[in-house]
Amino acid sequence: MGGLSRRDFLKASAAAAAFAAAGASAAASLRPKDASASEGDIRWGKAPCRFCGTGCGVLIGVRDGRIVATKGDPQAPVNKGLNCIKGYFLSKILYGTDRLTKPLIRKGDTMVEASWDEAMTLIAGKFKESIDKHGPDSVAMYGSGQWTVFEGYAASKLFKGGIGTNNVEPNARLCMASSVTGFMSTFGGDEPMGCFDDLDLGDTFFLWGANMAECHPVLFSRMIDNRLRNPQVKIIDFATRYTRTSQMADQYVKFNPQTDLALLNAIAHVIIRDKLYDEQFIKDHVVFKRGKENIGYGLEDKFKFADEPKLIGFDEYKAFLKPYTPEYVAKLSSVPAKTIVELAHLYADKSRKVNSLWTMGFNQHTRGTWVNNLAYNVHLLTSKICKPGENPMSLTGQPSACGTTREVGTFTHRLPADMVVMNPEHREKAARIWGIDPKKIPAKPTYNATEMFRALDRGDIKVVWIQVTNPFQSLPNLSRYRKGARKGDGRFIVVSDIYPTRSTELADVILPSACWIEKEGMFGNAERRTQHWFKQIDPPGEARNDLWQTIELAKRLGYGSLFPYTYPEKEIWEEYRKFGEGQGKDLAPYESYTKARGLCWPVVNGKETTYRYVEGFDPYVKAGEGIKFYKNKADHYKAVVWARPYEPAPEVPDRHYPFWLCTGRVLEHWHTGTMTGRVPEIMRANPSAVCEMHPVDAGRLGIKDHQKVKITSRRGTIILPVNLNGRGKAEKGNIFVAFFDEGKLINELCLDAYCPISGEPDYKKCAVKIEKA
Amino acid sequence: MNVAVCLLAVVACASFFSFPVQAEEREDYESDARYAEGQPPAIPHPFRDTADGKYCLRCHGTGLNGAPLSPHPVRITCTECHVKGEIKKHTRENKIKTKD
């Protein structure tokens, strides 16, 4: 540790102040309208932003029960007063004209208004009927990384502890699952060691498959601010598409899709070959492992996979890396060998503070777990980890993918605080806290998200309740699952949402939900920061909190005793935090969060932890221990460097389908556009999806800018206008289409292949052909 | 107006320099809101989204063509916050070429 911690702490404070100072001049810009608004009869409150996993703090002004203004919270450590476009329009997301305000029940082709009692009676009846006839595994809950902590907890407790099925999955399986399995297999515990301060403190940033400028704009701004202050800062963008991020990076490194696996191994190869690794760190903190290879792609229904890790030595690892020479990988990836060598040296440069940041390019990957492992390898070999300003960091897409789905554990195999249903001691502990018989929690996980909708298509699942998400726009190979949902034969679909979506149109019952500050909530962001907000306005019409909805079902199924709360949010929190106590997942009492602008766990004796596994910051690491990966008891508190090979994608461009299709997000819209699609200003700025294409490819096919093209994969067809020179620019042989547009379901073209370890689908790679439409 | 601006800046600076990284924060949301940025104005004219601020700051950094001055010229990712709005007028095309 040396003098690092104190100095870096001070530097962190200085950096924080500097970042804020950039916004300080903005304070002087207060337009008269805002100035008077802040003095009027407006009541101000705080909340984290409703959108992404950054978790920006927002101040919300309410007058006469309506949001009249939102502002970036200058006191919020995450964003220090700044918001992005989406955040600045938060005041409008709740007030779309088609807001759902009454329960609706399907009568043939129409949806008919109903009372809550009618709707809940029908839903409970369908659940009971299905459980009686087909068993508990015939009913399911499909939730969300936008669930509040309480909502996720109640759903998990009801299904796993009450109904007795592990049929609980979140949409976070589609975005963060590979990050979870990456953390679990490398460190034995989920979520990052570092925090967002690394963006202010680091000087070298490797971005992998992350268009931060559009998808995490506020974090990107922190990094760019850092570069303005410090000319040493270098941003290297590894990507398959030239984005706004690439444009602002110091170096853009384009590579062929899927070859990130080979590139990271080549970087490790050079680090070993040129003896750039930290021998002492490796000796003290690292073990080496190799797992199964040729592991498949999850394309078949009921696909199962279990890894068989074996310990290997450093020499075996070196031998494994031998074929990944810069020259070999240059051919595979199209990144010049010289660049690979240079960047490996940059990664290992002892005078630099090196960070890796990634998002869906890594996680939505048929080898998502592996590529997460490989990124950690490079940091572990060079000891660029667990230090302020140098860490690997997986950025999250949803506001509580971490806080709810990962920490509460609303995946089929998980329980709160990194526990799993397969482990009898874990089931025992959960049962004790829940006050139930441990036998109630089934020991076998059932379906990951994709498999859950495959089971619905086959008819193995009959009743599914979808909360706070839009799977019938967001699943891959979408046509199969949309058709499956309406096959009849006892299938019954409940969707809770705030607006009509492509999922509500397939529902048998639609329940109108409360959103964001229409209810009390807590979210956990990507840097382990748990944030709380109070209810500040009433939901419209008869819309109700999803937490209330789940507990109402519980009562009607006879599990009301699992939820004996008078102040459900607070009591659930106090119950839930028993899981993490003493496990390195400690959370503070409820009241602490109502005051603070979030706290990063573990929170021990009222103090949050910004850097984990490291002495001086993490109370779980004792004096003299330096760094300790204390969650990985099985490997004697060491982290794992994995020998994971390059394996090709399941579907690659060929003569018939010569282009790679990559899907993703844009700055203005969030995910399937349910909320941002209701903001007129945002819709004006970015109304519909386009097909980004390289001008050379377009020229070859005789396609002009803005002309319509027909894009076809083996699974579907879509017609879109081409964009040859937009904000994002496709590389030759690639196209990119955003998935927010509910009128253009690009996911119908996507392949539903997934990472066998994480179960997360790959939305970034499949083969398509392009014709003039 | 100027006095108010200065006062705001002083309040803002004072609180920034004592910015708590790891401490309990105060709960006066109203006073926080007073010096927080409001909604950034939309862009009422066609523009080139160069992602380095150069195109925008050519006018909004200098006041050229009567453009309102940016209060935060160090923020160069302009369209991260400023959304393309209704086009009310066409700006004169810059004589100076910006590098894309």
Short mmCIF file of N, CA and C in Angstrom, two decimals, chain B residues 1-42:
data_model
loop_
_atom_site.label_atom_id
_atom_site.label_comp_id
_atom_site.label_asym_id
_atom_site.label_seq_id
_atom_site.Cartn_x
_atom_site.Cartn_y
_atom_site.Cartn_z
N MET B 1 -28.69 41.41 -11.35
CA MET B 1 -28.42 40.11 -11.99
C MET B 1 -26.98 39.69 -11.73
N ASN B 2 -26.02 40.65 -11.99
CA ASN B 2 -24.62 40.30 -11.80
C ASN B 2 -24.30 39.93 -10.37
N VAL B 3 -24.90 40.67 -9.45
CA VAL B 3 -24.67 40.38 -8.03
C VAL B 3 -25.16 38.97 -7.71
N ALA B 4 -26.35 38.68 -8.22
CA ALA B 4 -26.92 37.36 -7.96
C ALA B 4 -26.02 36.26 -8.52
N VAL B 5 -25.51 36.51 -9.71
CA VAL B 5 -24.63 35.53 -10.34
C VAL B 5 -23.39 35.30 -9.50
N CYS B 6 -22.78 36.42 -9.05
CA CYS B 6 -21.57 36.30 -8.24
C CYS B 6 -21.86 35.53 -6.96
N LEU B 7 -22.96 35.90 -6.35
CA LEU B 7 -23.34 35.24 -5.10
C LEU B 7 -23.47 33.74 -5.31
N LEU B 8 -24.15 33.41 -6.39
CA LEU B 8 -24.34 32.00 -6.70
C LEU B 8 -23.00 31.30 -6.87
N ALA B 9 -22.11 31.99 -7.61
CA ALA B 9 -20.80 31.39 -7.88
C ALA B 9 -20.05 31.18 -6.57
N VAL B 10 -20.15 32.15 -5.66
CA VAL B 10 -19.45 32.03 -4.38
C VAL B 10 -20.01 30.84 -3.59
N VAL B 11 -21.32 30.78 -3.53
CA VAL B 11 -21.96 29.66 -2.82
C VAL B 11 -21.51 28.34 -3.44
N ALA B 12 -21.55 28.33 -4.79
CA ALA B 12 -21.19 27.11 -5.50
C ALA B 12 -19.76 26.70 -5.19
N CYS B 13 -18.82 27.68 -5.31
CA CYS B 13 -17.41 27.35 -5.08
C CYS B 13 -17.20 26.86 -3.66
N ALA B 14 -17.79 27.58 -2.72
CA ALA B 14 -17.59 27.22 -1.32
C ALA B 14 -18.00 25.77 -1.11
N SER B 15 -19.12 25.40 -1.67
CA SER B 15 -19.57 24.04 -1.40
C SER B 15 -18.76 23.02 -2.21
N PHE B 16 -18.23 23.43 -3.36
CA PHE B 16 -17.43 22.48 -4.14
C PHE B 16 -16.12 22.18 -3.44
N PHE B 17 -15.51 23.21 -2.86
CA PHE B 17 -14.21 22.95 -2.25
C PHE B 17 -14.33 22.14 -0.97
N SER B 18 -15.49 22.21 -0.36
CA SER B 18 -15.65 21.37 0.83
C SER B 18 -16.42 20.10 0.47
N PHE B 19 -16.33 19.75 -0.82
CA PHE B 19 -17.13 18.61 -1.30
C PHE B 19 -16.82 17.34 -0.53
N PRO B 20 -17.80 16.77 0.12
CA PRO B 20 -17.52 15.56 0.90
C PRO B 20 -17.50 14.33 0.01
N VAL B 21 -16.41 13.61 0.02
CA VAL B 21 -16.33 12.39 -0.80
C VAL B 21 -17.02 11.27 -0.06
N GLN B 22 -16.90 11.27 1.21
CA GLN B 22 -17.40 10.16 1.98
C GLN B 22 -17.93 10.70 3.32
N ALA B 23 -19.05 11.28 3.26
CA ALA B 23 -19.59 11.85 4.49
C ALA B 23 -21.09 11.96 4.38
N GLU B 24 -21.72 12.15 5.47
CA GLU B 24 -23.16 12.38 5.43
C GLU B 24 -23.42 13.74 4.81
N GLU B 25 -24.39 13.75 3.93
CA GLU B 25 -24.65 15.00 3.25
C GLU B 25 -25.87 15.68 3.85
N ARG B 26 -25.91 16.97 3.57
CA ARG B 26 -27.04 17.70 4.13
C ARG B 26 -28.27 17.49 3.26
N GLU B 27 -29.38 17.95 3.75
CA GLU B 27 -30.64 17.59 3.13
C GLU B 27 -31.43 18.76 2.59
N ASP B 28 -30.73 19.89 2.35
CA ASP B 28 -31.45 21.07 1.90
C ASP B 28 -31.57 21.04 0.38
N TYR B 29 -32.51 20.25 -0.11
CA TYR B 29 -32.63 20.06 -1.55
C TYR B 29 -32.96 21.36 -2.27
N GLU B 30 -33.70 22.20 -1.59
CA GLU B 30 -34.12 23.44 -2.25
C GLU B 30 -32.92 24.33 -2.55
N SER B 31 -32.02 24.43 -1.58
CA SER B 31 -30.87 25.30 -1.83
C SER B 31 -29.94 24.63 -2.85
N ASP B 32 -29.86 23.29 -2.82
CA ASP B 32 -29.07 22.61 -3.86
C ASP B 32 -29.65 22.90 -5.23
N ALA B 33 -30.98 22.84 -5.30
CA ALA B 33 -31.64 23.04 -6.60
C ALA B 33 -31.40 24.45 -7.12
N ARG B 34 -31.23 25.38 -6.19
CA ARG B 34 -31.07 26.77 -6.59
C ARG B 34 -29.81 26.97 -7.42
N TYR B 35 -28.75 26.27 -7.07
CA TYR B 35 -27.55 26.47 -7.89
C TYR B 35 -27.28 25.30 -8.84
N ALA B 36 -28.23 24.38 -8.97
CA ALA B 36 -28.09 23.30 -9.94
C ALA B 36 -28.48 23.78 -11.32
N GLU B 37 -27.88 23.15 -12.31
CA GLU B 37 -28.24 23.48 -13.69
C GLU B 37 -29.65 23.02 -13.98
N GLY B 38 -30.37 23.82 -14.73
CA GLY B 38 -31.69 23.40 -15.17
C GLY B 38 -31.59 22.64 -16.47
N GLN B 39 -32.70 22.55 -17.18
CA GLN B 39 -32.70 21.83 -18.44
C GLN B 39 -31.95 22.62 -19.51
N PRO B 40 -30.99 22.00 -20.16
CA PRO B 40 -30.22 22.74 -21.16
C PRO B 40 -31.11 23.08 -22.35
N PRO B 41 -30.94 24.26 -22.94
CA PRO B 41 -31.79 24.63 -24.07
C PRO B 41 -31.55 23.72 -25.27
N ALA B 42 -32.62 23.49 -26.03
CA ALA B 42 -32.50 22.69 -27.25
C ALA B 42 -31.81 23.50 -28.33
#
